XYZ file of C-alpha atoms in Angstrom:
720
model
C -22.174 35.366 36.092
C -24.129 35.448 33.020
C -23.703 32.375 30.540
C -22.095 33.913 27.736
C -19.368 35.412 30.048
C -18.689 32.261 31.773
C -18.441 30.642 28.297
C -15.578 33.202 27.529
C -14.155 33.179 30.597
C -13.897 29.224 30.655
C -12.239 29.282 27.227
C -9.967 32.031 28.388
C -8.620 29.840 31.478
C -8.082 27.015 28.851
C -6.355 29.126 26.857
C -4.167 30.359 29.383
C -3.527 26.897 30.619
C -2.377 25.534 27.156
C 0.465 28.378 27.675
C 1.640 27.854 31.070
C 0.845 24.289 32.382
C 3.726 21.677 32.314
C 4.169 20.090 29.438
C 2.334 22.862 27.553
C 4.779 23.342 24.710
C 4.888 19.487 24.230
C 1.015 19.009 23.918
C 0.794 22.283 21.603
C 3.454 20.501 19.028
C 1.736 16.911 19.462
C -1.652 18.340 18.600
C -0.913 20.383 15.589
C 1.018 17.161 14.638
C -1.526 15.105 15.032
C -4.452 17.274 13.332
C -2.131 17.418 10.602
C -1.802 13.945 10.070
C -5.746 13.064 10.459
C -6.289 16.404 8.068
C -4.049 14.467 5.730
C -5.461 11.101 5.871
C -8.754 12.757 5.297
C -7.396 14.883 2.099
C -6.143 11.800 1.137
C -9.386 9.702 1.297
C -10.938 12.642 -0.871
C -8.007 12.432 -3.420
C -8.953 8.983 -3.802
C -12.585 9.644 -4.531
C -11.825 12.834 -6.708
C -9.249 10.319 -9.170
C -11.326 7.068 -8.973
C -14.448 10.208 -10.094
C -12.229 11.355 -12.990
C -10.872 7.769 -13.890
C -14.430 6.518 -14.278
C -15.739 9.561 -16.868
C -12.724 9.095 -19.092
C -13.280 5.373 -19.090
C -16.772 6.017 -19.925
C -15.633 8.432 -22.788
C -13.207 6.569 -24.476
C -15.291 2.973 -23.823
C -16.800 1.389 -27.144
C -19.934 -0.244 -28.246
C -19.306 -3.460 -30.316
C -21.635 -3.232 -33.185
C -24.105 -6.415 -32.700
C -25.614 -6.755 -35.642
C -24.180 -7.235 -39.283
C -26.772 -4.058 -40.320
C -25.516 -1.466 -37.400
C -23.183 1.190 -38.497
C -19.634 0.557 -38.132
C -17.143 3.748 -37.448
C -14.080 1.939 -36.955
C -12.138 -1.562 -36.588
C -10.860 -2.417 -33.326
C -8.675 -5.196 -31.733
C -6.711 -4.936 -28.658
C -3.756 -6.726 -27.409
C -0.938 -6.491 -24.782
C 2.704 -6.028 -24.713
C 5.424 -5.151 -22.542
C 8.491 -2.973 -21.319
C 10.861 -5.068 -19.082
C 8.522 -6.901 -17.019
C 5.733 -4.255 -16.734
C 2.186 -4.675 -19.035
C 0.571 -2.077 -21.165
C -2.088 -2.646 -23.683
C -2.013 -1.893 -27.320
C -5.432 -0.905 -29.200
C -5.260 -1.495 -33.029
C -7.812 0.657 -34.795
C -8.700 0.821 -38.340
C -11.480 3.932 -39.102
C -14.116 2.919 -41.369
C -16.094 6.624 -41.412
C -14.467 9.719 -42.146
C -16.632 11.360 -39.959
C -16.432 9.636 -37.278
C -14.500 11.603 -34.315
C -11.397 9.800 -33.132
C -10.655 8.333 -29.329
C -10.580 11.018 -26.810
C -7.314 11.835 -26.486
C -6.022 11.777 -29.939
C -6.076 14.701 -32.549
C -6.571 12.536 -35.401
C -6.889 9.066 -36.510
C -3.579 7.464 -36.930
C -2.278 6.846 -40.670
C -1.394 3.650 -41.898
C 1.874 2.659 -40.280
C 1.202 5.485 -37.034
C 1.019 5.274 -33.461
C -0.004 7.503 -30.444
C 1.880 6.541 -27.328
C 0.933 8.051 -24.016
C 3.603 9.895 -22.113
C 4.101 7.758 -19.532
C 4.575 4.816 -21.879
C 7.355 6.706 -23.732
C 9.059 7.514 -20.657
C 9.431 3.983 -18.927
C 9.697 3.031 -22.986
C 12.595 5.265 -23.944
C 15.425 2.715 -23.699
C 13.305 0.257 -25.436
C 12.865 2.392 -28.516
C 9.178 2.433 -27.700
C 8.439 5.138 -30.451
C 9.388 2.773 -32.990
C 8.065 -0.488 -31.571
C 4.837 0.009 -33.565
C 5.438 2.172 -36.728
C 6.202 5.874 -37.021
C 5.427 8.010 -34.041
C 2.430 9.996 -34.440
C 1.919 11.929 -31.447
C 1.167 11.881 -27.588
C -2.329 10.482 -26.121
C -3.753 13.594 -24.138
C -4.905 13.148 -20.914
C -8.227 13.214 -21.559
C -7.891 9.949 -23.467
C -6.211 8.042 -20.576
C -7.143 6.657 -17.266
C -4.791 8.254 -15.056
C -1.740 10.042 -16.202
C 0.678 7.009 -15.402
C -1.311 4.997 -17.743
C 1.132 3.394 -20.290
C -1.030 2.497 -23.864
C -0.852 2.813 -27.614
C -3.011 3.530 -30.052
C -1.851 2.125 -33.305
C -3.016 1.750 -37.114
C -1.223 -1.220 -38.196
C -0.396 -1.527 -42.139
C -1.877 -4.545 -42.779
C -4.287 -5.771 -45.387
C -7.092 -8.187 -43.796
C -8.371 -7.604 -40.476
C -8.997 -11.256 -39.525
C -10.368 -11.329 -35.831
C -11.010 -7.531 -35.021
C -13.949 -6.040 -33.824
C -16.685 -3.643 -35.022
C -17.383 -0.631 -33.162
C -20.681 0.935 -33.459
C -19.436 4.227 -31.185
C -17.056 5.388 -29.349
C -18.121 6.406 -25.830
C -19.674 3.674 -24.603
C -20.429 2.376 -20.324
C -21.025 -1.036 -21.528
C -17.068 -1.353 -22.295
C -15.008 -3.587 -21.619
C -12.512 -2.405 -19.197
C -9.052 -1.329 -20.675
C -5.972 -0.301 -19.487
C -5.230 0.276 -15.826
C -9.078 -0.205 -15.137
C -7.926 -3.991 -16.136
C -6.196 -3.677 -12.655
C -7.756 -1.249 -10.552
C -8.669 -1.985 -6.807
C -12.023 -0.764 -6.100
C -12.355 2.658 -4.513
C -14.323 1.055 -1.576
C -11.558 -1.332 -0.686
C -8.765 1.126 -1.211
C -10.374 3.781 1.275
C -11.272 0.949 4.024
C -7.432 -0.057 3.799
C -6.345 3.271 4.328
C -8.746 3.723 6.862
C -7.633 0.801 8.295
C -3.795 1.744 8.143
C -2.809 5.100 8.216
C -6.398 6.202 9.548
C -5.911 3.293 12.774
C -2.240 4.466 13.392
C -3.064 8.271 13.072
C -6.549 7.799 15.723
C -3.519 6.152 17.894
C -1.158 9.543 17.434
C -4.618 11.280 18.068
C -4.990 9.927 21.426
C -1.512 10.217 22.449
C -1.706 14.102 21.579
C -4.663 14.862 23.692
C -3.336 12.907 26.310
C -0.130 14.658 26.789
C 0.582 16.518 29.842
C -2.466 14.496 31.055
C -1.404 14.576 34.882
C -1.558 18.416 35.302
C -5.158 18.505 33.041
C -6.437 15.444 35.244
C -5.891 17.826 38.803
C -7.507 20.672 36.872
C -10.643 18.273 36.300
C -10.925 17.032 39.628
C -10.955 20.739 40.809
C -13.278 22.051 38.286
C -15.403 18.876 39.005
C -15.036 19.523 42.641
C -16.149 23.296 42.297
C -19.247 22.121 40.498
C -18.440 21.934 36.835
C -20.299 19.677 34.836
C -19.054 18.534 31.371
C -19.916 21.300 29.372
C -17.791 23.419 31.266
C -14.757 21.046 31.209
C -15.658 20.342 27.360
C -15.030 24.429 26.793
C -12.014 24.793 28.938
C -10.522 21.562 26.603
C -11.804 23.520 23.734
C -10.055 26.925 24.568
C -6.746 24.281 25.292
C -6.911 22.521 22.311
C -8.407 24.710 19.441
C -5.632 26.651 18.683
C -2.913 23.832 17.824
C -6.118 21.933 16.550
C -6.441 24.264 13.910
C -3.291 25.224 12.666
C -2.446 21.449 12.466
C -5.545 21.167 10.463
C -4.400 23.976 7.722
C -1.441 22.299 7.383
C -2.945 19.141 6.712
C -4.828 20.409 4.052
C -1.678 22.095 2.093
C -0.433 19.059 0.504
C -4.099 18.322 -1.160
C -3.902 21.901 -2.388
C -0.630 21.654 -4.017
C -0.935 18.517 -5.436
C -4.091 20.177 -7.236
C -1.487 22.640 -8.899
C 0.454 20.087 -10.920
C 0.302 16.189 -11.168
C 2.192 14.425 -8.468
C 4.128 11.150 -8.843
C 3.607 8.937 -5.791
C 6.735 7.428 -4.608
C 7.180 3.444 -4.296
C 3.904 2.469 -6.002
C 4.977 5.009 -9.585
C 1.700 6.188 -10.205
C 0.939 9.922 -10.782
C -1.942 11.363 -9.138
C -3.665 14.045 -12.051
C -3.830 17.756 -10.450
C -7.518 18.481 -12.956
C -9.276 15.620 -11.009
C -8.095 17.079 -7.878
C -9.326 20.302 -8.792
C -12.562 19.291 -9.618
C -13.414 18.509 -6.005
C -11.524 21.365 -4.485
C -14.451 22.467 -3.574
C -14.775 20.002 -0.867
C -11.603 20.502 1.189
C -13.095 23.270 3.361
C -15.941 20.622 4.783
C -13.055 17.779 4.925
C -11.160 19.964 6.775
C -13.743 20.737 8.904
C -14.375 17.606 9.585
C -10.922 16.532 10.576
C -10.852 19.847 12.866
C -13.974 18.477 14.526
C -12.720 15.481 14.821
C -10.092 16.117 16.678
C -11.688 18.471 19.176
C -14.070 16.065 19.781
C -11.585 13.273 20.566
C -9.635 15.714 23.118
C -13.148 16.780 24.820
C -14.335 12.969 24.634
C -10.983 11.642 26.471
C -11.570 14.293 29.405
C -15.576 13.572 30.370
C -15.193 9.694 30.580
C -14.674 9.829 34.298
C -17.046 11.970 35.458
C -19.386 10.057 38.316
C -23.123 11.220 38.387
C -22.973 9.950 42.147
C -19.875 12.320 43.605
C -17.586 14.586 42.851
C -14.493 12.690 42.222
C -13.817 11.888 38.565
C -12.148 9.183 37.332
C -9.919 9.566 34.223
C -8.235 6.748 31.904
C -5.001 6.363 33.831
C -6.686 5.108 36.565
C -8.229 1.916 34.765
C -8.672 0.009 31.647
C -12.110 0.361 29.992
C -13.415 -3.189 30.071
C -14.673 -2.431 26.535
C -11.486 -2.049 24.563
C -10.794 -6.108 25.579
C -14.005 -6.762 24.317
C -13.385 -4.988 21.513
C -9.766 -7.031 20.919
C -11.979 -10.201 21.306
C -14.287 -9.164 18.957
C -11.065 -8.315 16.063
C -9.329 -11.815 17.029
C -13.463 -13.552 16.255
C -13.788 -11.655 12.901
C -9.648 -12.649 11.731
C -10.546 -16.293 12.646
C -13.798 -16.540 10.922
C -12.330 -14.942 7.496
C -12.472 -18.489 5.986
C -15.914 -18.585 6.244
C -17.121 -15.588 4.599
C -17.248 -14.592 0.925
C -14.076 -13.416 -0.643
C -14.366 -9.276 -0.418
C -15.913 -9.577 2.986
C -13.663 -11.996 4.012
C -10.919 -9.117 2.858
C -12.432 -6.258 4.933
C -13.497 -8.683 7.966
C -9.361 -9.472 8.093
C -8.616 -5.907 7.743
C -11.377 -4.599 10.206
C -10.615 -7.301 12.875
C -6.780 -6.985 12.817
C -7.382 -3.361 13.892
C -9.541 -3.776 16.437
C -7.053 -6.712 17.537
C -3.726 -4.982 17.447
C -5.375 -1.411 18.633
C -6.944 -2.926 21.453
C -3.840 -5.330 22.364
C -1.807 -3.030 24.249
C -5.128 -2.622 26.892
C -5.302 -6.328 26.874
C -1.009 -5.893 27.796
C -1.854 -3.203 30.219
C -4.618 -5.381 31.974
C -1.850 -7.857 32.421
C 0.651 -5.113 33.771
C -1.688 -3.660 36.450
C -1.867 -7.234 38.036
C 1.910 -7.556 37.851
C 2.077 -4.411 39.428
C 0.362 -5.717 42.671
C 2.892 -8.805 42.225
C 5.667 -6.574 42.065
C 4.852 -4.097 44.648
C 4.346 -7.480 47.107
C 7.587 -8.788 46.464
C 9.445 -5.395 47.036
C 7.599 -4.839 49.827
C 8.777 -8.730 51.177
C 12.286 -8.189 49.651
C 13.193 -4.706 51.169
C 13.227 -3.074 47.576
C 11.519 0.290 47.649
C 12.433 0.811 43.947
C 10.219 -2.116 43.143
C 7.386 -1.515 45.379
C 7.310 2.055 44.259
C 7.002 0.708 40.253
C 4.640 -1.751 40.975
C 1.952 0.548 43.462
C 2.651 2.825 39.994
C 1.439 0.086 37.699
C -1.415 -1.133 39.901
C -2.648 2.140 40.269
C -2.246 4.030 36.280
C -2.439 1.192 33.953
C -3.510 3.999 31.631
C -0.253 5.374 31.484
C 1.523 1.987 30.407
C -0.809 1.461 27.855
C 0.010 4.697 26.355
C 3.881 4.179 26.672
C 3.769 0.618 24.740
C 0.782 1.125 22.574
C 3.124 2.279 19.584
C 5.779 -0.688 20.056
C 3.063 -3.151 20.095
C 1.195 -1.778 17.299
C 4.500 -1.380 15.199
C 4.908 -5.126 15.598
C 1.687 -6.259 14.302
C 2.486 -3.392 11.046
C 5.805 -4.346 10.198
C 5.090 -8.693 10.478
C 1.604 -7.960 8.503
C 3.247 -5.817 5.967
C 5.998 -8.766 5.636
C 3.368 -11.437 5.282
C 1.381 -9.497 2.368
C 4.360 -8.376 0.336
C 5.627 -12.133 0.092
C 2.521 -13.228 -1.625
C 4.178 -13.332 -5.317
C 3.252 -16.962 -5.228
C 5.137 -19.834 -6.681
C 4.535 -19.040 -10.405
C 5.706 -16.150 -9.841
C 8.752 -16.702 -8.255
C 9.394 -19.610 -10.594
C 9.096 -17.235 -13.522
C 11.277 -14.959 -12.127
C 13.955 -17.636 -11.421
C 13.463 -18.625 -15.087
C 13.918 -14.889 -16.088
C 16.904 -14.755 -14.763
C 18.184 -17.883 -16.554
C 16.724 -17.407 -20.031
C 16.573 -13.439 -20.523
C 15.846 -12.912 -24.244
C 17.001 -15.824 -25.509
C 13.726 -17.618 -26.027
C 11.018 -15.686 -28.184
C 7.849 -16.373 -29.923
C 6.307 -14.095 -32.490
C 2.697 -14.546 -33.628
C 2.101 -12.747 -36.624
C -1.508 -11.749 -38.097
C 0.345 -13.530 -41.185
C 3.617 -14.861 -42.565
C 4.844 -14.665 -46.341
C 8.075 -16.050 -47.715
C 9.651 -12.042 -48.365
C 8.067 -10.949 -44.991
C 10.087 -13.966 -43.425
C 13.160 -13.321 -45.361
C 12.901 -9.772 -44.436
C 12.622 -10.477 -40.991
C 15.557 -13.010 -40.968
C 18.019 -10.514 -42.751
C 17.108 -8.068 -39.542
C 18.058 -10.066 -36.865
C 21.350 -10.048 -34.947
C 23.812 -13.126 -36.314
C 23.414 -15.371 -33.139
C 19.912 -15.288 -33.066
C 18.422 -18.143 -35.240
C 14.400 -18.662 -36.168
C 12.633 -21.720 -36.148
C 8.952 -21.796 -37.906
C 6.045 -23.189 -35.574
C 3.903 -25.245 -36.660
C 1.397 -25.314 -33.201
C -0.604 -28.818 -32.796
C -3.677 -28.888 -33.498
C -4.809 -31.890 -31.050
C -3.381 -32.395 -27.508
C -2.153 -36.223 -28.939
C 0.555 -34.503 -31.757
C 3.486 -32.658 -31.076
C 4.377 -28.840 -32.127
C 6.673 -28.949 -35.157
C 9.757 -26.227 -35.269
C 11.570 -26.280 -38.819
C 14.831 -24.406 -38.868
C 18.367 -24.671 -40.351
C 21.164 -27.142 -39.560
C 22.990 -24.340 -37.894
C 19.841 -23.227 -35.529
C 19.717 -26.934 -34.751
C 22.874 -27.316 -33.699
C 22.768 -24.064 -31.541
C 20.519 -25.964 -29.269
C 22.726 -29.269 -29.309
C 20.334 -31.129 -31.356
C 21.893 -33.516 -34.402
C 20.547 -32.312 -37.992
C 17.949 -34.655 -39.231
C 15.107 -34.569 -41.666
C 13.263 -37.150 -39.851
C 13.430 -34.759 -36.512
C 13.026 -36.431 -33.098
C 10.866 -36.112 -29.795
C 12.364 -33.723 -27.877
C 11.216 -33.726 -24.261
C 14.702 -32.336 -22.238
C 18.219 -31.019 -23.235
C 18.780 -27.686 -23.222
C 16.677 -25.234 -21.056
C 15.775 -23.815 -24.147
C 14.308 -26.629 -25.547
C 12.321 -27.723 -22.422
C 10.774 -23.829 -22.212
C 10.269 -24.103 -25.962
C 8.165 -27.403 -25.606
C 6.041 -26.118 -22.519
C 5.378 -23.209 -23.797
C 4.488 -24.458 -27.700
C 4.199 -27.752 -27.508
C 0.762 -29.775 -25.625
C 2.409 -31.650 -22.377
C 6.099 -30.390 -23.271
C 6.154 -32.729 -26.514
C 7.770 -30.976 -29.765
C 9.829 -32.109 -32.618
C 12.511 -30.358 -35.064
C 12.886 -30.597 -38.345
C 15.604 -29.234 -40.538
C 14.350 -27.058 -43.507
C 14.126 -23.665 -45.032
C 12.310 -21.318 -43.316
C 11.086 -19.001 -46.432
C 9.990 -22.334 -48.291
C 7.620 -23.917 -45.429
C 5.935 -20.737 -44.659
C 2.186 -21.863 -45.593
C 1.219 -24.084 -42.221
C 3.110 -21.897 -39.887
C 1.356 -19.599 -37.443
C 4.484 -18.884 -35.298
C 8.011 -17.974 -35.189
C 10.401 -18.991 -32.714
C 13.684 -16.899 -32.045
C 16.307 -18.494 -29.856
C 19.910 -16.848 -28.887
C 22.411 -17.994 -26.509
C 21.673 -18.669 -22.820
C 21.684 -14.924 -20.873
C 21.257 -12.748 -24.149
C 19.725 -9.509 -23.047
C 18.491 -6.585 -25.356
C 16.755 -8.706 -27.961
C 13.315 -8.661 -26.577
C 12.562 -4.914 -27.698
C 14.707 -5.151 -31.461
C 12.813 -8.534 -32.000
C 9.254 -6.547 -31.626
C 10.353 -3.693 -33.659
C 11.122 -6.007 -36.220
C 8.326 -7.983 -36.069
C 5.746 -5.171 -36.197
C 7.467 -3.461 -39.418
C 8.116 -6.688 -41.420
C 4.146 -8.581 -40.939
C 2.609 -5.263 -39.882
C 1.357 -6.393 -37.044
C 2.571 -9.071 -34.619
C 2.896 -10.360 -30.875
C 6.441 -10.951 -28.909
C 6.265 -13.041 -26.201
C 8.617 -14.586 -23.943
C 7.917 -17.827 -22.350
C 7.468 -16.269 -18.737
C 5.883 -13.710 -19.498
C 2.636 -14.460 -18.973
C 3.745 -15.437 -15.557
C 5.670 -12.899 -14.475
C 2.741 -10.189 -16.185
C 0.286 -11.992 -14.300
C 1.704 -11.679 -11.076
C 2.057 -7.864 -11.851
C -1.189 -7.235 -9.499
C 0.480 -9.037 -6.689
C 3.681 -6.729 -7.078
C 1.735 -3.435 -7.316
C -0.270 -4.476 -4.312
C 2.916 -5.236 -2.433
C 3.871 -1.699 -3.823
C 0.889 -0.528 -1.750
C 1.368 -2.407 1.212
C 5.319 -1.328 1.227
C 3.893 2.576 0.812
C 1.208 2.125 3.543
C 3.805 0.602 6.031
C 6.298 3.089 5.932
C 3.489 5.622 6.386
C 2.194 4.347 9.362
C 5.558 3.813 10.588
C 6.234 6.997 10.304
C 2.721 7.819 12.803
C 3.552 5.700 14.797
C 7.410 7.188 15.170
C 5.964 10.201 15.921
C 3.490 8.731 18.295
C 6.198 7.005 20.276
C 7.901 10.070 20.319
C 5.597 12.357 22.065
C 4.021 9.537 24.076
C 7.709 8.553 25.589
C 8.247 12.064 26.309
C 5.413 12.668 27.760
C 5.615 10.239 29.966
C 9.146 11.163 31.137
C 7.949 14.298 31.887
C 5.101 12.672 34.237
C 7.999 10.384 35.509
C 10.325 12.929 36.617
C 7.685 15.326 38.044
C 6.332 12.239 40.315
C 9.698 11.080 41.611
C 11.468 14.017 42.239
C 10.025 14.529 46.263
C 10.934 11.040 46.903
C 14.531 11.179 45.177
C 15.471 14.398 47.592
C 15.158 11.955 50.429
C 18.394 9.743 49.005
C 21.460 10.134 47.525
C 21.485 6.850 45.589
C 21.044 7.228 41.804
C 20.308 3.707 41.635
C 17.164 3.913 43.545
C 15.706 6.331 40.829
C 17.159 4.082 38.089
C 16.127 0.859 39.735
C 12.304 2.817 39.875
C 12.847 3.199 36.170
C 13.797 0.221 34.660
C 10.877 -1.222 36.648
C 7.905 1.115 36.012
C 9.110 1.576 32.295
C 11.055 -0.752 30.914
C 9.770 -4.267 32.399
C 5.991 -3.285 31.702
C 7.470 -2.706 27.801
C 9.049 -5.801 28.005
C 5.825 -7.774 29.046
C 3.853 -5.876 26.119
C 6.533 -6.628 23.474
C 5.870 -10.206 24.453
C 2.217 -10.242 24.145
C 2.735 -8.611 20.199
C 5.152 -10.935 19.611
C 2.542 -13.403 20.289
C 0.032 -12.378 18.511
C 2.415 -11.622 15.311
C 3.706 -15.166 15.240
C 0.121 -16.353 15.506
C -1.608 -14.080 12.950
C 1.138 -14.570 10.711
C 1.191 -18.096 10.473
C -2.545 -17.989 10.075
C -2.456 -15.936 7.085
C -0.300 -17.617 5.548
C -1.999 -20.991 5.811
C -5.207 -18.737 5.220
C -3.905 -17.555 1.609
C -2.026 -20.639 0.667
C 1.050 -18.257 -0.639
C 3.733 -16.054 0.866
C 5.997 -16.603 3.667
C 6.627 -15.887 7.161
C 9.594 -14.313 7.943
C 10.765 -15.291 11.928
C 13.896 -13.927 11.682
C 12.328 -10.250 10.561
C 9.901 -11.022 13.544
C 12.723 -11.679 15.818
C 14.898 -8.750 15.174
C 11.952 -6.526 15.618
C 11.480 -8.051 18.994
C 15.307 -7.528 19.721
C 14.731 -3.878 18.511
C 11.603 -3.473 20.606
C 13.923 -4.955 23.491
C 16.507 -2.400 22.923
C 14.175 0.774 22.913
C 12.387 -0.665 26.302
C 16.010 -0.609 27.716
C 16.497 2.785 26.784
C 13.213 3.840 27.588
C 14.149 3.325 31.398
C 17.847 4.672 30.905
C 16.554 8.000 29.479
C 13.755 7.579 32.430
C 15.718 7.296 34.935
C 19.021 9.503 34.343
C 15.982 12.557 33.474
C 14.830 11.836 37.069
C 18.230 12.303 38.363
C 18.374 15.817 36.585
C 15.421 16.829 37.453
C 15.805 15.823 41.030
C 18.740 19.059 41.186
C 16.195 21.374 39.973
C 12.981 20.399 41.936
C 11.378 22.691 43.955
C 8.040 22.245 45.940
C 5.005 23.909 44.195
C 1.527 24.431 44.331
C 0.543 22.570 41.194
């Protein structure tokens, strides 16, 4: 037969085998799902690259170059400040144009007039309940997407109506790569780090699903490998047959996995949980790469499918070996390498330590099922000896099976063991809010908006009177003279009514306050050095010369006052910063909260992929199990015999593997807590996961046994 005719014939054999072999439909669905998931992961990585590319370009376009010399041309004055809606921070950029020929920052149709503000769409959306369009003055319009790092960035450009600009910077030009990061860029995770996390988490379990799908229906395919090898087939011939069997479902899955990227390139999409928007324009700019990424995903799928069925051909004979027969030793060495990488992370630089921890965790948990399979193989020999000694045929058969085909057990338990690792690691990562952040949350629940500190650019008697008249009746104000030396107390001056609202006796001399009302204690920590402050009775309007801050105090538990005070302060003083005492802690923990949201999202995606893998793996093993025990089942009418084989062959090995997973999860969780010195390990969650895995192990045995009982009635000898 001519070579090209042989190739076509082998491909046709593969296509026919995919349609007619036992479990062919199950494998067809599994390969479609795995190809779609693998392609989707690769497209997600492409979306990250595209988003960061657009982000960098817009960051350069809006970056400002500060004038370094007194004779440098100045296009505008510039000042940046932080603000928040609720507990989520955003950036406010104060600008004052100085050159009529200068173009406004990207995203603005014009320079704002005095007292006007341009806001980003996301800031308007989240700040609607707090009246964000009135907070900084007159609303001038929306910042266009060309001036935002991402569509979900919260940003405001404000031109305050103030006479002086003390502390402002001079801008030589707008559009510089040397600008200080602003907005979302301040807390941006490096692209390489994000890609590594996606690759090691979602990408890692996608590979697990790929392997499970490739080995679905492996018993009949292994027999075909034996036959073709005995007939003189080489690796190339086997590869063609496997390609013919897998090419159609892999192509379908690749096309399905590419659809989400193409749909997201049509309009902006908000990612659930992390509340960030992916810009469609950035994805469209990289759409030309999608065919290459899809081809790479398709090629990876086909390579794995072929490689998993070529690994066992022995050049010295005609009998091939497959993964079901033994546990490759390199897997155990790879797991040991992952363990070493985790243990050595405390001694590595910060970024290297993070990447080593992620890579080590992936290797350890990816290879742990193989280590459990090696232990189960030895257990199978012992179980068979026990069955022979006790006269238990079911234990004897199950033990021999586990000893002879440990790879089958590995595929069955891999998903549950890896799932234990994913859940416990996600829990310890999300618990890393830190003590300061947790204390700030507790303080927030106690104070709410009952203590606010206003820092205006300047205070005059007239502006002070206007500010006081605009506050609600239950709000009292104190002028603050902040101490310049640590040995001096800060002085808060207010009316007798304001002092009595804090439980302080009205006195013109004043007293050093170190305790009492929770509001006094927090004012001391936030304003005074070492928590020491002094209260004095006096007229707030007549003592503005030395004051640099204003404390607004209302009854404990007051809510909704923060937004009103911010709007009032900006209107009366022109430019003012308003903060709650716990804002710095909570806003500082925002990056950890954002990281926790990413961990939750990746964990959910990982568990979904693992659920698909366990479904296909269990279905495939049930198919193999029921077919294998049917000839034995016709020799006896005892149903307990089949259930016994199922329990000893499916449930007990799964329980052993789960025990491995629980031990490693407990060790690594505790190690992570000691390494990061923050967060907590939830033993109750680990116990709940272990209990759930045990229930699933029992269910797998019962389902396998009942399936075998039903299959017995339909079984007929066949030349398969």
